[in-house]
CSV table of N, CA, C and O in Angstrom, one decimal:
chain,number,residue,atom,x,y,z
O,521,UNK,N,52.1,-65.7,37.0
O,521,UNK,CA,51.5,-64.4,36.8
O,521,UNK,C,51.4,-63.8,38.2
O,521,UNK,O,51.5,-64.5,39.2
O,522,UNK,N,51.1,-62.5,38.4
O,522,UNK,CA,51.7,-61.9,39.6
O,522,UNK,C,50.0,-61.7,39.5
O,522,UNK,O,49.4,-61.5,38.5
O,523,UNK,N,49.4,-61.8,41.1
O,523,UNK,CA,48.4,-61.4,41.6
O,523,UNK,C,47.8,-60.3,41.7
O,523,UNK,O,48.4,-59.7,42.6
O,524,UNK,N,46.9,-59.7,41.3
O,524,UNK,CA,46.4,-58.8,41.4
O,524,UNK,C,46.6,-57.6,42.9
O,524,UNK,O,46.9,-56.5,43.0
O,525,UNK,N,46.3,-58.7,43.9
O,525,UNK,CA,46.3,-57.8,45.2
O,525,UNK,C,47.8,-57.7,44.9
O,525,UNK,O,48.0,-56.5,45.0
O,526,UNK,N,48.8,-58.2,44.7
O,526,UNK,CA,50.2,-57.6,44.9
O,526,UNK,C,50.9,-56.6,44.0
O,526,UNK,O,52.0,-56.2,44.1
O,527,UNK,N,49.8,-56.2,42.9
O,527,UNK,CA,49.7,-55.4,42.7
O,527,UNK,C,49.6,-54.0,43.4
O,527,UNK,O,50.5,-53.3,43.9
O,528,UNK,N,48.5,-53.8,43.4
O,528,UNK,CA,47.6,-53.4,44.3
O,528,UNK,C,48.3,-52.8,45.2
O,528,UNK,O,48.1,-51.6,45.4
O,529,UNK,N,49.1,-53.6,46.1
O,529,UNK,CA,49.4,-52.9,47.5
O,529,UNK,C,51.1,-52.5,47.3
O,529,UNK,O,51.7,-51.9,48.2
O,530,UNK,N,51.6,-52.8,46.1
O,530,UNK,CA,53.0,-52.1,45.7
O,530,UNK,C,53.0,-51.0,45.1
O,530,UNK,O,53.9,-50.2,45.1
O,531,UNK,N,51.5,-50.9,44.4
O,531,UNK,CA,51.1,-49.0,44.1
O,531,UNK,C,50.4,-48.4,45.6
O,531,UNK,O,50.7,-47.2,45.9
O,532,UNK,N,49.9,-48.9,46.0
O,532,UNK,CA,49.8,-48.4,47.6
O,532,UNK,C,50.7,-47.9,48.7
O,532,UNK,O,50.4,-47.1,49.6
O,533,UNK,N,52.0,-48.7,48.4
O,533,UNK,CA,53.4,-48.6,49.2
O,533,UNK,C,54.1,-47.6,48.3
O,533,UNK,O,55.1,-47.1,48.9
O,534,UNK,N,53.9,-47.2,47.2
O,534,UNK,CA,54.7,-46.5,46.5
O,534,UNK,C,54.3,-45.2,46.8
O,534,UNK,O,55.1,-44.3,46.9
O,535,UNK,N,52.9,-44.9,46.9
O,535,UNK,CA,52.6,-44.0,47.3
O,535,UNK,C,52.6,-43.2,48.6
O,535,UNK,O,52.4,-42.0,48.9
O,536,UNK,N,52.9,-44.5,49.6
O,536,UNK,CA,53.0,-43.9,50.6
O,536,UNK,C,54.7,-43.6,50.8
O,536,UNK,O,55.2,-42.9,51.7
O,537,UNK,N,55.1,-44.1,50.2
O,537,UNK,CA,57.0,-44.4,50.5
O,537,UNK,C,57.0,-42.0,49.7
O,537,UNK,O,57.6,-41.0,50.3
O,538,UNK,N,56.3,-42.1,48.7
O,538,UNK,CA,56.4,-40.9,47.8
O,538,UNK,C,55.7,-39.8,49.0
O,538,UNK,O,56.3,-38.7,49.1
O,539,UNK,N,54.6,-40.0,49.8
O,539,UNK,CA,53.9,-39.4,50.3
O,539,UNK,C,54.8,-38.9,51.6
O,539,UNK,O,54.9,-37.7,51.8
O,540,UNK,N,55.3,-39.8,52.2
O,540,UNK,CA,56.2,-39.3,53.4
O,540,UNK,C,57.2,-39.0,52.8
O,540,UNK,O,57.6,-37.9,53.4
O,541,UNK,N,58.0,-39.3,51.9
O,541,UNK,CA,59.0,-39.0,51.5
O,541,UNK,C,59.7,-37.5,52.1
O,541,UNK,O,60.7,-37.4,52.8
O,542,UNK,N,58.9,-36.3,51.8
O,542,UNK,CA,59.0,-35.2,51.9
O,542,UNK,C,59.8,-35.0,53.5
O,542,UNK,O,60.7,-34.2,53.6
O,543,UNK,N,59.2,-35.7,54.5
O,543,UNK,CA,59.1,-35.7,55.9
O,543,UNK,C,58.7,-34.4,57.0
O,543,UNK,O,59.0,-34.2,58.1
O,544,UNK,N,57.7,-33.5,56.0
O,544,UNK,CA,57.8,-32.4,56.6
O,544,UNK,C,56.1,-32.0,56.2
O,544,UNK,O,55.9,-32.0,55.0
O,545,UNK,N,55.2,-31.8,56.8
O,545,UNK,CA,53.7,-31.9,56.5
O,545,UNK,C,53.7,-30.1,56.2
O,545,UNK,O,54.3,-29.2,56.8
O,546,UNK,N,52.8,-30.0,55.3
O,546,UNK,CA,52.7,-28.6,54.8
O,546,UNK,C,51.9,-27.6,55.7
O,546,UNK,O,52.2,-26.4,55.8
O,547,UNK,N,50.9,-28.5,56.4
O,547,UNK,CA,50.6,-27.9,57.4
O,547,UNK,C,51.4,-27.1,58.3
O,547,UNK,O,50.9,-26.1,58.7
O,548,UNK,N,52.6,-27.3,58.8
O,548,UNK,CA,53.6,-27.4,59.8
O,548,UNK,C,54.7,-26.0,59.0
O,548,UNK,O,55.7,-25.5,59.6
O,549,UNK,N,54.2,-25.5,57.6
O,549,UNK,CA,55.7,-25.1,56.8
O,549,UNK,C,55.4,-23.6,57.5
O,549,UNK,O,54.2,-23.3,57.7
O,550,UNK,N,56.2,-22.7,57.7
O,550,UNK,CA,55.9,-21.8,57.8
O,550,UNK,C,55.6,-20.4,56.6
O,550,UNK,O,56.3,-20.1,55.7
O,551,UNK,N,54.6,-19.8,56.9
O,551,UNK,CA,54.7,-19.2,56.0
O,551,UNK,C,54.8,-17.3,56.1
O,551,UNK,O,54.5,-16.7,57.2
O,552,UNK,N,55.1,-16.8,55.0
O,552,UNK,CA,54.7,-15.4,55.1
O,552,UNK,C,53.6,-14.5,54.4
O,552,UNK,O,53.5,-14.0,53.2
O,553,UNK,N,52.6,-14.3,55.7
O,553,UNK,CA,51.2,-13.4,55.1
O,553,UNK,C,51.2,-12.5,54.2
O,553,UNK,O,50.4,-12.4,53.4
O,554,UNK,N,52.6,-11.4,54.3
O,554,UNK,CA,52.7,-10.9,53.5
O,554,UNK,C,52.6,-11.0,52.0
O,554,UNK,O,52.1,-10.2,51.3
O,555,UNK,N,53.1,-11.9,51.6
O,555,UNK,CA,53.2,-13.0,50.3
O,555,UNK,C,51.5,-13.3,50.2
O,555,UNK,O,50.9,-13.1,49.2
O,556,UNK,N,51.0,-13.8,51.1
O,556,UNK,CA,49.5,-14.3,50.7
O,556,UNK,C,48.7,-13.0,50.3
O,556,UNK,O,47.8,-13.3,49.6
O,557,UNK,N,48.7,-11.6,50.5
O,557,UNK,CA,47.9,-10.2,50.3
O,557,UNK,C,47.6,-10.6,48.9
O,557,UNK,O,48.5,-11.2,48.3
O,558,UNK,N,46.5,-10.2,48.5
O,558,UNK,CA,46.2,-10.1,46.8
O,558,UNK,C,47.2,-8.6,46.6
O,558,UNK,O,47.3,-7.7,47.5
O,559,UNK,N,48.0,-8.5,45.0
O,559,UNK,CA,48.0,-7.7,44.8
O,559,UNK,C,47.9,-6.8,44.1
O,559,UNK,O,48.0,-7.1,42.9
O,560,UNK,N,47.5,-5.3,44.4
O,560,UNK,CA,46.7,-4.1,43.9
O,560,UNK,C,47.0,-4.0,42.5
O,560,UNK,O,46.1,-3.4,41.9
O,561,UNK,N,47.8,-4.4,41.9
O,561,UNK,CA,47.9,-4.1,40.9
O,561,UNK,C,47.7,-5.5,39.7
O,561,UNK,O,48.1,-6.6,39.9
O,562,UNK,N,47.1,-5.2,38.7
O,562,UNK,CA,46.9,-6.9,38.1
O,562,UNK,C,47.5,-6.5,36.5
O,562,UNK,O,47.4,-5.6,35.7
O,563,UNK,N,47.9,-7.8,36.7
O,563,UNK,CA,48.8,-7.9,35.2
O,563,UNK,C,48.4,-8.3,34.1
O,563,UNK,O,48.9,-8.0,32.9
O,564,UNK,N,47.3,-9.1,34.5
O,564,UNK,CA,46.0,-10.0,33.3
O,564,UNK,C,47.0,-11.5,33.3
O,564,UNK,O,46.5,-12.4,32.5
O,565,UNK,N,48.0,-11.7,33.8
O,565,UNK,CA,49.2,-12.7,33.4
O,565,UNK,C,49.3,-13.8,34.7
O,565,UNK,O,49.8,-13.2,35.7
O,566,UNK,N,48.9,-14.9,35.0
O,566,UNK,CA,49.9,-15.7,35.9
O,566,UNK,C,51.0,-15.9,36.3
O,566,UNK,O,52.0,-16.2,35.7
O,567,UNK,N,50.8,-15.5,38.1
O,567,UNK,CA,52.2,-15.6,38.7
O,567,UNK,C,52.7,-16.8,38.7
O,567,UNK,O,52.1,-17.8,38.9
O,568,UNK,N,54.1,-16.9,38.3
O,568,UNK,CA,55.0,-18.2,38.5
O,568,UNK,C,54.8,-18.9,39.8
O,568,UNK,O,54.6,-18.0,40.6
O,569,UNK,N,54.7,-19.8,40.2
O,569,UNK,CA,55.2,-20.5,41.5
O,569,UNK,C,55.8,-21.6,41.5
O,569,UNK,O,55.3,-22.7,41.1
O,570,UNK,N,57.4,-21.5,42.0
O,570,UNK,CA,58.3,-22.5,41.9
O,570,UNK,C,57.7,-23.7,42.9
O,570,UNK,O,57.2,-23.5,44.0
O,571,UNK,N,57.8,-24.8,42.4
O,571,UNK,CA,57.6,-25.9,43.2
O,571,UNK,C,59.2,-26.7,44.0
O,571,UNK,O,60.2,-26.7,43.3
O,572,UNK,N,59.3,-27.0,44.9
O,572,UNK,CA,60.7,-28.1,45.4
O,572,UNK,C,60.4,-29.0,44.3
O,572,UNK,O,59.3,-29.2,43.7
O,573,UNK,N,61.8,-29.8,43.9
O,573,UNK,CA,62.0,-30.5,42.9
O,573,UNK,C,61.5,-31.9,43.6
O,573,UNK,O,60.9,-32.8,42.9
O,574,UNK,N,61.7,-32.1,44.9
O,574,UNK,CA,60.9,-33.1,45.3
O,574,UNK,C,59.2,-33.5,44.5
O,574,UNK,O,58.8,-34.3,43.7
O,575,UNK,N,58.6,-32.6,45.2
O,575,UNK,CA,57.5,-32.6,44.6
O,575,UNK,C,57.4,-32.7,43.0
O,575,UNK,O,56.5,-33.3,42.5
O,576,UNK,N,58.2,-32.2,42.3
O,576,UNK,CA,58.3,-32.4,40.4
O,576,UNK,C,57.9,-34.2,40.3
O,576,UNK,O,56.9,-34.8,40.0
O,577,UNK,N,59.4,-34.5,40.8
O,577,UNK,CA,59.6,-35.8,40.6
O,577,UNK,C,58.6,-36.9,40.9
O,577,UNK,O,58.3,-37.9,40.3
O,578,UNK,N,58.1,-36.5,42.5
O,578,UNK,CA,57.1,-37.3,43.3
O,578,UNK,C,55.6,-37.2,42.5
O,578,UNK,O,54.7,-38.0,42.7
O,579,UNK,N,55.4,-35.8,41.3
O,579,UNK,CA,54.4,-36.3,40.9
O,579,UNK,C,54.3,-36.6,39.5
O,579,UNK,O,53.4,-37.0,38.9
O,580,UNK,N,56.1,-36.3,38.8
O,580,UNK,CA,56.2,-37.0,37.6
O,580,UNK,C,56.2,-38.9,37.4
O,580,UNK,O,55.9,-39.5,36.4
O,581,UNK,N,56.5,-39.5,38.4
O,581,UNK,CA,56.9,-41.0,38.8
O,581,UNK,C,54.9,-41.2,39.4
O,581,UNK,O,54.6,-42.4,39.0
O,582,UNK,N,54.2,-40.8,39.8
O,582,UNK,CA,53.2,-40.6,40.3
O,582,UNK,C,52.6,-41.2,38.7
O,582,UNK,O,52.6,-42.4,38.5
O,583,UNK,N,52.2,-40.2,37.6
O,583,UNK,CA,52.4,-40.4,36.9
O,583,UNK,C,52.3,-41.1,35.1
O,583,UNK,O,51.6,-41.4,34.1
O,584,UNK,N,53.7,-41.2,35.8
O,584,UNK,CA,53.9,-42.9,34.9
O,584,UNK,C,53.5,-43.6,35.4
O,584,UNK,O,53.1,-44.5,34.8
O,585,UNK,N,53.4,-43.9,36.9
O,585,UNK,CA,53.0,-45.4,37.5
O,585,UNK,C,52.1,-45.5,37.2
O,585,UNK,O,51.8,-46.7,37.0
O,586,UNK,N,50.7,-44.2,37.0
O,586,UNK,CA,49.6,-44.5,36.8
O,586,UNK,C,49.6,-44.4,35.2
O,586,UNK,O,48.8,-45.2,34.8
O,587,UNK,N,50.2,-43.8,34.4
O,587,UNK,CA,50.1,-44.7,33.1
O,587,UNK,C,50.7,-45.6,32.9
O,587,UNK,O,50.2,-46.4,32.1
O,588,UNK,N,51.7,-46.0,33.3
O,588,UNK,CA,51.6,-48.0,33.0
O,588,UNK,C,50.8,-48.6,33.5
O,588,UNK,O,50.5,-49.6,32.9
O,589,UNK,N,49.9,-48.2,35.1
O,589,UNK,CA,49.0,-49.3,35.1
O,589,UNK,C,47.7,-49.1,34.5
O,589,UNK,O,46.8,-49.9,34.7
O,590,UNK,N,47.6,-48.2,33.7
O,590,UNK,CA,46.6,-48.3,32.8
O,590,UNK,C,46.6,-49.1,31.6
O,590,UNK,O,45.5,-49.6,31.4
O,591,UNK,N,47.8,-49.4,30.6
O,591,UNK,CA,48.4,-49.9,30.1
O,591,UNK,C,48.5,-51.3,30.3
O,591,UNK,O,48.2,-52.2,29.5
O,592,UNK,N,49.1,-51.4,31.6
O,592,UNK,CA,48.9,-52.9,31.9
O,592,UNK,C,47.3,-53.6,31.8
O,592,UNK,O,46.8,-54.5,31.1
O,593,UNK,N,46.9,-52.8,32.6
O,593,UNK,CA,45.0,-53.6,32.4
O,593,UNK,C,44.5,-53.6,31.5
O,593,UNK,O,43.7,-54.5,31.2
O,594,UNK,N,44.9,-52.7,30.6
O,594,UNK,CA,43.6,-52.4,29.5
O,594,UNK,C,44.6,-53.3,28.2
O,594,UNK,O,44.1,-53.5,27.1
O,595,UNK,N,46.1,-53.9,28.5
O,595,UNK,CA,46.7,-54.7,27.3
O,595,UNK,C,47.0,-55.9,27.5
O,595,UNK,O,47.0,-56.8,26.7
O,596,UNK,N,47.3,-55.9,29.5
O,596,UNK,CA,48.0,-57.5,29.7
O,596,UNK,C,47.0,-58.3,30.6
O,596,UNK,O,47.3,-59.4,31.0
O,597,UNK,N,46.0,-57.7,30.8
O,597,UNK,CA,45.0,-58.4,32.1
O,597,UNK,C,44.6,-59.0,31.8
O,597,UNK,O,44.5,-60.1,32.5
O,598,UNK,N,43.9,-58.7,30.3
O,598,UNK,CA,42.5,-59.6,30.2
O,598,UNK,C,43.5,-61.2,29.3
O,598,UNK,O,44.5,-61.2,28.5
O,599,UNK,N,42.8,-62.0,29.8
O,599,UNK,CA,43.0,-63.4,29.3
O,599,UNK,C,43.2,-63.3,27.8
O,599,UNK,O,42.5,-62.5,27.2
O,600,UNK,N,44.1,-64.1,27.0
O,600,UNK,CA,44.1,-64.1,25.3
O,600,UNK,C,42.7,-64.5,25.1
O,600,UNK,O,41.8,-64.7,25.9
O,601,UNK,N,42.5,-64.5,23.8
O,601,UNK,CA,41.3,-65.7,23.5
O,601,UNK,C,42.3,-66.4,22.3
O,601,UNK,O,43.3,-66.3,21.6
O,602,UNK,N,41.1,-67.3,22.7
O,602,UNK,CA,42.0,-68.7,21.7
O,602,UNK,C,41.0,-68.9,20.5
O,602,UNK,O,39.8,-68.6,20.4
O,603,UNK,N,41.8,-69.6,19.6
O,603,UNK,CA,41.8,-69.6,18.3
O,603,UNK,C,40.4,-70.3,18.0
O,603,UNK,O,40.2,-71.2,18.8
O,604,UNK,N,39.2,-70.0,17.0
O,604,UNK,CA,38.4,-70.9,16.9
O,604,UNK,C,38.8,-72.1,16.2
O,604,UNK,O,39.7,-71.9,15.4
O,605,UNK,N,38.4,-73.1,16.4
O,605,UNK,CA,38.6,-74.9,15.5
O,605,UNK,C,37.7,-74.6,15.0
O,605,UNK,O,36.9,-74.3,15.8
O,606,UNK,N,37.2,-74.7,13.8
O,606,UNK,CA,36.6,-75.4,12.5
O,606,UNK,C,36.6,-76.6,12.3
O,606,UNK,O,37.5,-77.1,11.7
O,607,UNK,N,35.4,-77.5,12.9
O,607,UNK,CA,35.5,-78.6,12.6
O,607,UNK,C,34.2,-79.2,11.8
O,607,UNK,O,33.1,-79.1,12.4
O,608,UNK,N,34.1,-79.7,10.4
O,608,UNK,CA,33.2,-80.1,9.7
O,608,UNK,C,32.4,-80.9,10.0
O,608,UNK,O,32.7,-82.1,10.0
O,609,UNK,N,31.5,-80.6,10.3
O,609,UNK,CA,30.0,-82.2,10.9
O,609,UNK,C,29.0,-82.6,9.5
O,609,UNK,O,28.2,-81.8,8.9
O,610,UNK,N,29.2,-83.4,9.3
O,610,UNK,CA,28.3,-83.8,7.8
O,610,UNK,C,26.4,-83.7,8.6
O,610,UNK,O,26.1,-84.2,9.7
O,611,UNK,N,25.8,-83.1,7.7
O,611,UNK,CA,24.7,-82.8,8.3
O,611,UNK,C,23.7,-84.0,7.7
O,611,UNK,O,23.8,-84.7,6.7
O,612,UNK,N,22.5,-84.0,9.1
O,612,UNK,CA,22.0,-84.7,9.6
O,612,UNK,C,20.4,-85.1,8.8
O,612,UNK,O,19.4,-84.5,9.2
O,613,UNK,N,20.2,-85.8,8.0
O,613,UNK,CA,18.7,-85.8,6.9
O,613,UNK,C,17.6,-86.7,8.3
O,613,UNK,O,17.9,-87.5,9.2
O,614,UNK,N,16.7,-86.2,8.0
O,614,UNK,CA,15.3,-86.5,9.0
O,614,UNK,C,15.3,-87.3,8.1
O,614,UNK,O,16.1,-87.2,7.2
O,615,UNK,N,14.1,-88.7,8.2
O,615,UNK,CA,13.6,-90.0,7.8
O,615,UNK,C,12.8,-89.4,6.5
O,615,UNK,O,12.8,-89.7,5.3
O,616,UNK,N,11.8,-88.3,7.4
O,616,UNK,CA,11.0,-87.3,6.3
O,616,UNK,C,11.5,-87.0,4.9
O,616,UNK,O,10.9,-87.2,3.8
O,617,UNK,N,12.7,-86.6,5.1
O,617,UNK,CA,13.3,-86.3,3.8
O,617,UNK,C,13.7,-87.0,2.9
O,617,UNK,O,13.8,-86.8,1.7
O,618,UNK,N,14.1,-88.4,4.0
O,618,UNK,CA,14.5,-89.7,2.8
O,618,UNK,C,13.6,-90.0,2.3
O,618,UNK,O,13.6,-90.1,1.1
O,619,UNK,N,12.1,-90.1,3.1
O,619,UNK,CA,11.1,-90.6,2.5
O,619,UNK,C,10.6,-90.1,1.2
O,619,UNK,O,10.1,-90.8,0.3
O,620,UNK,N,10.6,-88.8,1.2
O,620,UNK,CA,10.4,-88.0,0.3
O,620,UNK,C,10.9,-88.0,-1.0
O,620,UNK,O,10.2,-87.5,-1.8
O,621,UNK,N,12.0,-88.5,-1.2
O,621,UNK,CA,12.6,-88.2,-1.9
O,621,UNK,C,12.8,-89.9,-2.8
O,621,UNK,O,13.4,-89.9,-3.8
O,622,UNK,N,12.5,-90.6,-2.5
O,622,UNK,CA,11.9,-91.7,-2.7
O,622,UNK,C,10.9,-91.8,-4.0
O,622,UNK,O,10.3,-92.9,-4.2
């Protein structure tokens, strides 16, 4: 059975392998202010904003990883339980009762 910590640190690597991936920090992107202006006129409707397909993918795989490892814990983690034995013990008469019955 595969250890928990190696778990663990292969969704940690995956994330970071996903996180750098891009190689280019957003901070750093340049942008145009013009585009950032609110504008005067409103539509009542949300503007589109195309995403890079990088990013789709890096947070569709994101994801699933975190639903299978939900899946995994909550179906394969916990230990089976095992079967109860039924085993018959003939029960036990106090002295009292023999006497009694006497």
């Amino acid at each position: 059975m595969v250890k928990q910590t190696t778990i663990i640190s292969g969704i940690a690597s995956l994330g970071l392998v996903f996180g750098l991936a891009n190689g280019r920090a957003v901070a750093q992107m340049p942008h145009d202010m013009n585009e950032m202006q609110p504008q005067t006129e409103q539509t009542g409707q949300f503007r589109r904003i195309e995403q890079p397909l990088g990013n789709k993918v890096a947070v569709t795989l994101g994801g699933l990883g975190l639903i299978g490892l939900e899946l995994w814990w909550f179906l394969l983690s916990k230990p089976k339980s095992k079967k109860a034995v039924a085993a018959w013990v003939a029960p036990v008469r106090s002295e009292a009762a023999v006497d009694s019955n006497d």
